[in-house]
Coordinates of C-alpha atoms and ligand atoms in Angstrom, one line a residue:
M13 CA -9.4 -27.5 -47.7
V14 CA -6.8 -24.7 -48.0
D15 CA -9.6 -22.2 -48.0
F16 CA -11.1 -23.7 -44.8
L17 CA -7.7 -23.5 -43.1
Q18 CA -7.1 -20.0 -44.2
V19 CA -10.5 -19.0 -42.9
M20 CA -9.8 -20.7 -39.5
L21 CA -6.4 -19.0 -39.3
G22 CA -8.0 -15.7 -40.0
V23 CA -10.7 -16.2 -37.4
T24 CA -8.1 -17.3 -34.8
L25 CA -6.0 -14.2 -35.5
L26 CA -9.0 -12.0 -35.3
L27 CA -10.0 -13.5 -31.9
I28 CA -6.4 -13.1 -30.6
V29 CA -6.5 -9.4 -31.6
I30 CA -10.0 -8.9 -30.0
C31 CA -8.9 -10.6 -26.8
F32 CA -5.7 -8.5 -26.6
V33 CA -7.6 -5.2 -27.1
W34 CA -10.4 -6.3 -24.8
K35 CA -8.2 -7.5 -21.9
R36 CA -5.6 -4.8 -22.1
P37 CA -5.4 -3.3 -18.6
V38 CA -6.7 0.2 -18.5
P39 CA -4.4 2.5 -16.4
I40 CA -6.2 4.3 -13.6
F41 CA -4.4 7.5 -14.4
E42 CA -3.0 8.7 -17.7
N43 CA 0.0 10.0 -15.7
L44 CA 0.6 11.0 -12.1
Q45 CA 1.4 14.6 -12.7
G46 CA -0.2 16.8 -10.0
K47 CA -1.8 13.9 -8.1
H48 CA -1.8 13.9 -4.3
V49 CA -0.5 10.7 -2.7
L50 CA -0.9 10.2 1.0
I51 CA 1.5 7.5 2.3
T52 CA 1.3 6.2 5.9
G53 CA 4.7 5.0 7.0
G54 CA 6.2 7.3 4.5
S55 CA 9.3 8.2 6.5
S56 CA 11.2 4.9 6.0
G57 CA 11.7 1.8 3.9
I58 CA 9.1 1.0 1.3
G59 CA 6.9 4.0 2.0
L60 CA 9.8 6.4 1.6
E61 CA 10.8 4.8 -1.7
I62 CA 7.2 5.1 -2.9
A63 CA 7.3 8.8 -1.9
K64 CA 10.4 9.4 -3.9
E65 CA 9.0 7.6 -7.0
V66 CA 5.7 9.5 -7.0
L67 CA 7.4 12.8 -6.4
A68 CA 9.7 12.1 -9.3
Q69 CA 6.6 11.6 -11.4
G70 CA 5.2 15.0 -10.5
C71 CA 2.9 14.2 -7.6
Y72 CA 2.3 15.9 -4.3
A73 CA 3.0 13.7 -1.3
T74 CA 1.9 13.7 2.3
L75 CA 4.1 11.4 4.5
V76 CA 2.5 10.2 7.7
A77 CA 4.5 8.6 10.6
R78 CA 4.9 8.8 14.4
N79 CA 8.4 10.2 14.6
R80 CA 8.8 13.9 13.5
S81 CA 12.5 13.9 13.2
R82 CA 12.5 10.8 11.0
L83 CA 9.9 12.4 8.8
L84 CA 12.1 15.5 8.5
K85 CA 15.1 13.4 7.7
A86 CA 13.0 11.6 5.0
V87 CA 12.1 14.9 3.5
E88 CA 15.9 15.9 3.4
E89 CA 16.7 12.5 1.7
I90 CA 13.9 13.0 -0.9
L91 CA 15.1 16.5 -1.7
E92 CA 18.7 15.2 -2.1
E93 CA 17.6 12.4 -4.5
V94 CA 14.6 13.7 -6.3
K95 CA 14.3 16.9 -8.3
C96 CA 11.2 18.4 -6.7
N97 CA 10.1 21.5 -4.8
R98 CA 9.8 21.3 -1.0
D99 CA 6.3 22.7 -1.4
R100 CA 5.1 19.4 -3.0
I101 CA 5.8 17.5 0.2
D102 CA 3.9 17.7 3.5
I103 CA 4.4 15.7 6.6
K104 CA 1.9 14.7 9.3
V105 CA 2.9 13.3 12.7
A106 CA 0.3 10.7 13.6
D107 CA 0.1 7.2 15.0
V108 CA -2.3 5.3 12.7
S109 CA -3.6 3.3 15.7
D110 CA -4.9 6.5 17.2
Y111 CA -8.2 7.3 15.5
R112 CA -8.2 11.0 16.5
A113 CA -4.7 11.5 15.1
V114 CA -5.6 9.8 11.9
F115 CA -8.7 11.9 11.5
V116 CA -6.8 15.2 11.9
A117 CA -3.9 14.1 9.7
V118 CA -6.1 12.9 6.8
N119 CA -8.5 15.8 7.0
E120 CA -5.7 18.4 7.0
A121 CA -4.0 16.6 4.1
F122 CA -7.3 16.6 2.2
E123 CA -7.7 20.4 2.8
W124 CA -4.2 20.9 1.5
K125 CA -5.0 19.0 -1.7
P126 CA -7.7 16.3 -2.3
I127 CA -6.1 12.9 -2.0
D128 CA -6.0 10.9 -5.3
I129 CA -4.0 8.0 -4.0
L130 CA -4.1 6.6 -0.5
V131 CA -1.2 4.2 0.3
C132 CA -1.8 2.4 3.6
N133 CA 1.7 1.2 4.2
A134 CA 2.5 1.8 7.9
G135 CA 3.4 -1.6 9.4
L136 CA 5.7 -3.3 11.7
A137 CA 6.7 -6.8 12.7
Y138 CA 7.9 -8.4 15.9
S139 CA 9.8 -11.6 15.4
S140 CA 8.5 -14.1 17.8
Y141 CA 6.3 -17.1 18.3
L142 CA 2.8 -16.0 19.3
D143 CA 3.0 -17.4 22.8
K144 CA 6.3 -15.5 23.4
M145 CA 5.0 -12.1 22.4
H146 CA 4.4 -9.4 25.0
V147 CA 1.0 -7.9 25.1
E148 CA 2.4 -4.5 24.0
E149 CA 3.9 -6.1 20.9
I150 CA 0.6 -7.8 20.2
D151 CA -1.3 -4.6 20.5
L152 CA 1.2 -2.6 18.4
T153 CA 1.2 -5.2 15.6
I154 CA -2.6 -5.4 15.3
G155 CA -3.0 -1.6 16.1
T156 CA -0.6 -0.6 13.3
N157 CA -1.0 -3.3 10.6
L158 CA -4.7 -3.9 10.8
T159 CA -6.6 -1.3 12.9
G160 CA -4.3 1.5 11.6
T161 CA -5.2 0.6 8.0
V162 CA -8.9 0.4 8.8
Y163 CA -8.8 3.7 10.6
T164 CA -7.1 5.4 7.7
L165 CA -9.5 4.0 5.2
N166 CA -12.5 4.9 7.4
V167 CA -11.5 8.5 7.6
A168 CA -10.2 8.9 4.0
L169 CA -12.8 7.0 1.9
P170 CA -15.8 9.3 2.6
L171 CA -13.7 12.3 1.5
M172 CA -12.3 10.4 -1.6
K173 CA -15.8 9.2 -2.6
Q174 CA -17.1 12.8 -2.7
R175 CA -15.0 13.5 -5.8
S176 CA -14.0 10.1 -7.2
N177 CA -16.7 10.0 -9.8
L178 CA -15.1 12.9 -11.6
H179 CA -11.5 12.2 -10.4
P180 CA -10.5 8.5 -10.6
S181 CA -8.8 7.6 -7.3
A182 CA -6.9 4.7 -5.9
V183 CA -6.2 2.9 -2.7
V184 CA -3.1 0.8 -2.1
L185 CA -2.9 -1.7 0.7
M186 CA 0.5 -2.9 1.7
G187 CA 0.3 -6.6 2.1
S188 CA 3.2 -9.0 1.9
L189 CA 4.0 -12.4 0.6
S190 CA 2.7 -13.4 3.9
S191 CA -0.7 -12.2 2.8
M192 CA -0.7 -15.4 0.8
Y193 CA 1.7 -17.8 2.5
V194 CA 2.4 -18.4 6.1
L195 CA 5.6 -16.8 7.4
Y196 CA 7.0 -19.3 9.9
G197 CA 7.6 -17.8 13.3
H198 CA 5.5 -14.7 12.5
A199 CA 1.9 -15.9 13.2
L200 CA 0.5 -12.6 14.2
Y201 CA 2.2 -10.7 11.4
T202 CA 0.9 -13.3 9.0
A203 CA -2.6 -12.9 10.4
T204 CA -2.5 -9.1 9.9
K205 CA -1.3 -9.5 6.3
Y206 CA -3.9 -12.1 5.4
A207 CA -6.4 -9.5 6.7
M208 CA -5.0 -7.0 4.2
R209 CA -5.9 -9.4 1.4
G210 CA -9.5 -9.8 2.7
L211 CA -9.9 -6.1 3.1
A212 CA -8.5 -5.4 -0.4
E213 CA -10.7 -8.0 -2.1
A214 CA -13.9 -6.8 -0.3
L215 CA -13.1 -3.1 -0.9
R216 CA -12.3 -3.7 -4.5
L217 CA -16.0 -4.6 -5.0
E218 CA -17.4 -2.0 -2.7
L219 CA -15.5 0.8 -4.3
L220 CA -16.0 -0.2 -7.9
P221 CA -19.1 2.0 -8.3
F222 CA -17.2 5.0 -6.8
N223 CA -14.4 4.8 -9.4
I224 CA -11.8 4.0 -6.7
K225 CA -9.5 1.2 -7.6
V226 CA -7.9 -1.0 -5.0
T227 CA -4.5 -2.6 -5.2
H228 CA -3.0 -5.0 -2.8
V229 CA 0.8 -5.1 -3.0
C230 CA 2.6 -8.2 -1.8
P231 CA 6.3 -7.7 -1.6
G232 CA 8.8 -10.4 -0.7
F233 CA 11.7 -9.6 1.6
V234 CA 12.9 -6.0 1.2
D235 CA 16.0 -4.7 2.9
T236 CA 14.5 -2.0 5.2
P237 CA 14.8 -1.1 8.9
M238 CA 11.8 -3.4 9.7
L239 CA 13.4 -6.4 8.2
R240 CA 16.7 -5.6 9.9
N241 CA 14.9 -5.4 13.3
I242 CA 13.6 -8.9 13.1
E243 CA 16.5 -10.7 11.3
G244 CA 18.1 -13.6 13.1
E245 CA 15.6 -13.7 16.0
V246 CA 13.4 -16.5 14.6
P247 CA 14.6 -19.5 12.6
H248 CA 14.1 -18.7 8.9
F249 CA 13.5 -22.3 7.9
P250 CA 11.0 -23.0 6.5
V251 CA 10.4 -19.3 5.7
F252 CA 7.1 -19.7 3.8
E253 CA 4.8 -22.6 4.2
L254 CA 1.8 -23.2 2.0
P255 CA -1.5 -22.4 3.8
S256 CA -3.2 -25.6 4.8
S257 CA -6.2 -24.7 2.6
A258 CA -4.1 -24.3 -0.5
Ligands
LIG8 N1 10.5 -5.0 4.5 C1 10.0 -6.1 4.1 O1 10.6 -7.1 3.8 C2 8.5 -6.1 3.8 C3 8.0 -7.2 3.0 C4 6.6 -7.2 2.7 C5 5.8 -6.2 3.2 N2 6.3 -5.2 4.0 C6 5.4 -4.2 4.5 O2 5.7 -2.9 4.0 C7 5.3 -1.9 4.9 C8 6.5 -1.0 5.2 O3 7.5 -1.8 5.8 P1 9.1 -1.4 5.8 O4 9.8 -2.6 5.6 O5 9.2 -0.3 4.8 O6 9.2 -0.9 7.3 P2 10.0 0.4 7.9 O7 11.2 0.8 7.1 O8 10.2 0.0 9.3 O9 9.0 1.6 7.8 C9 7.8 1.5 8.5 C10 7.1 2.9 8.4 O10 5.9 2.9 9.1 C11 5.9 3.9 10.1 N3 5.0 3.4 11.2 C12 5.2 2.3 12.0 N4 4.3 2.2 12.9 C13 3.4 3.3 12.7 C14 2.2 3.7 13.3 N5 1.7 3.1 14.4 N6 1.7 4.9 12.9 C15 2.2 5.5 11.8 N7 3.3 5.2 11.2 C16 3.9 4.0 11.6 C17 7.3 4.1 10.5 O11 7.6 5.4 11.0 P3 7.5 5.7 12.6 O12 8.2 4.5 13.3 O13 8.2 7.0 12.8 O14 6.1 5.7 12.9 C18 8.0 4.0 9.1 O15 7.8 5.2 8.4 C19 4.8 -2.6 6.2 O16 3.4 -2.7 6.1 C20 5.4 -4.0 6.0 O17 4.6 -5.0 6.6 C21 7.6 -5.1 4.3

């Protein structure tokens, strides 16, 4: 009886060890040293913090945004906070909802250094019930959060695919908690972030053979200029509601 229990215990322990080794997540990159990261919306908030982090880890970074002076201010802030040479940072003025501008920015960035990690982060939110939104706000929200991400991917992926079999690459799509739960009072924003989830899940399969990993990041509330712009305009209760299909 004891023998049988000992054998079972041994087998169980062996299975646990095998599962642990088998399931251990394999990092895409050994380290980030020398990688080129392009971040849309890199001049502020979450995008700027990502830029600081990757630069601190030895990356090159291209920051893309619409406003040149904010981009230059972001570079100053990075240089104050992170020990890195100015020549590891490039900026591109581009509106991601403008295909031509995205095409030029991404191609120039690729010529500077092939892109290893593409962070589609540019995004905005207008705090309003859908029927109260102005048409310009509707266009800007969809144009930046959805179309802008699609344009960036459409331009960058063919370039990334050319080398990704030899150089593992990654795409990061900036979602939100509202990629999974309804953000009350922000129907359109929620719709664009649900779209990020669909895009990420489909691309994860499509890009698997090309050695390009896809990550969908879903932050909760982060204290950034975007959040401050919408605070207080729409009732925050209930903040998140479970989707009806859940
Ligand atoms: N803050 C939060 O609580 C929170 C939570 C979850 C997810 N997120 C997501 O995180 C991302 C970043 O948000 P954030 O809070 O960091 O906002 P933020 O501080 O306002 O930064 C937005 C960045 O996007 C750029 N941008 C906006 N529209 C653009 C466009 N059409 N073309 C190119 N760049 C554009 C902005 O620069 P310019 O204005 O100069 O273009 C800025 O660099 C967004 O996708 C947002 O949905 C935020």
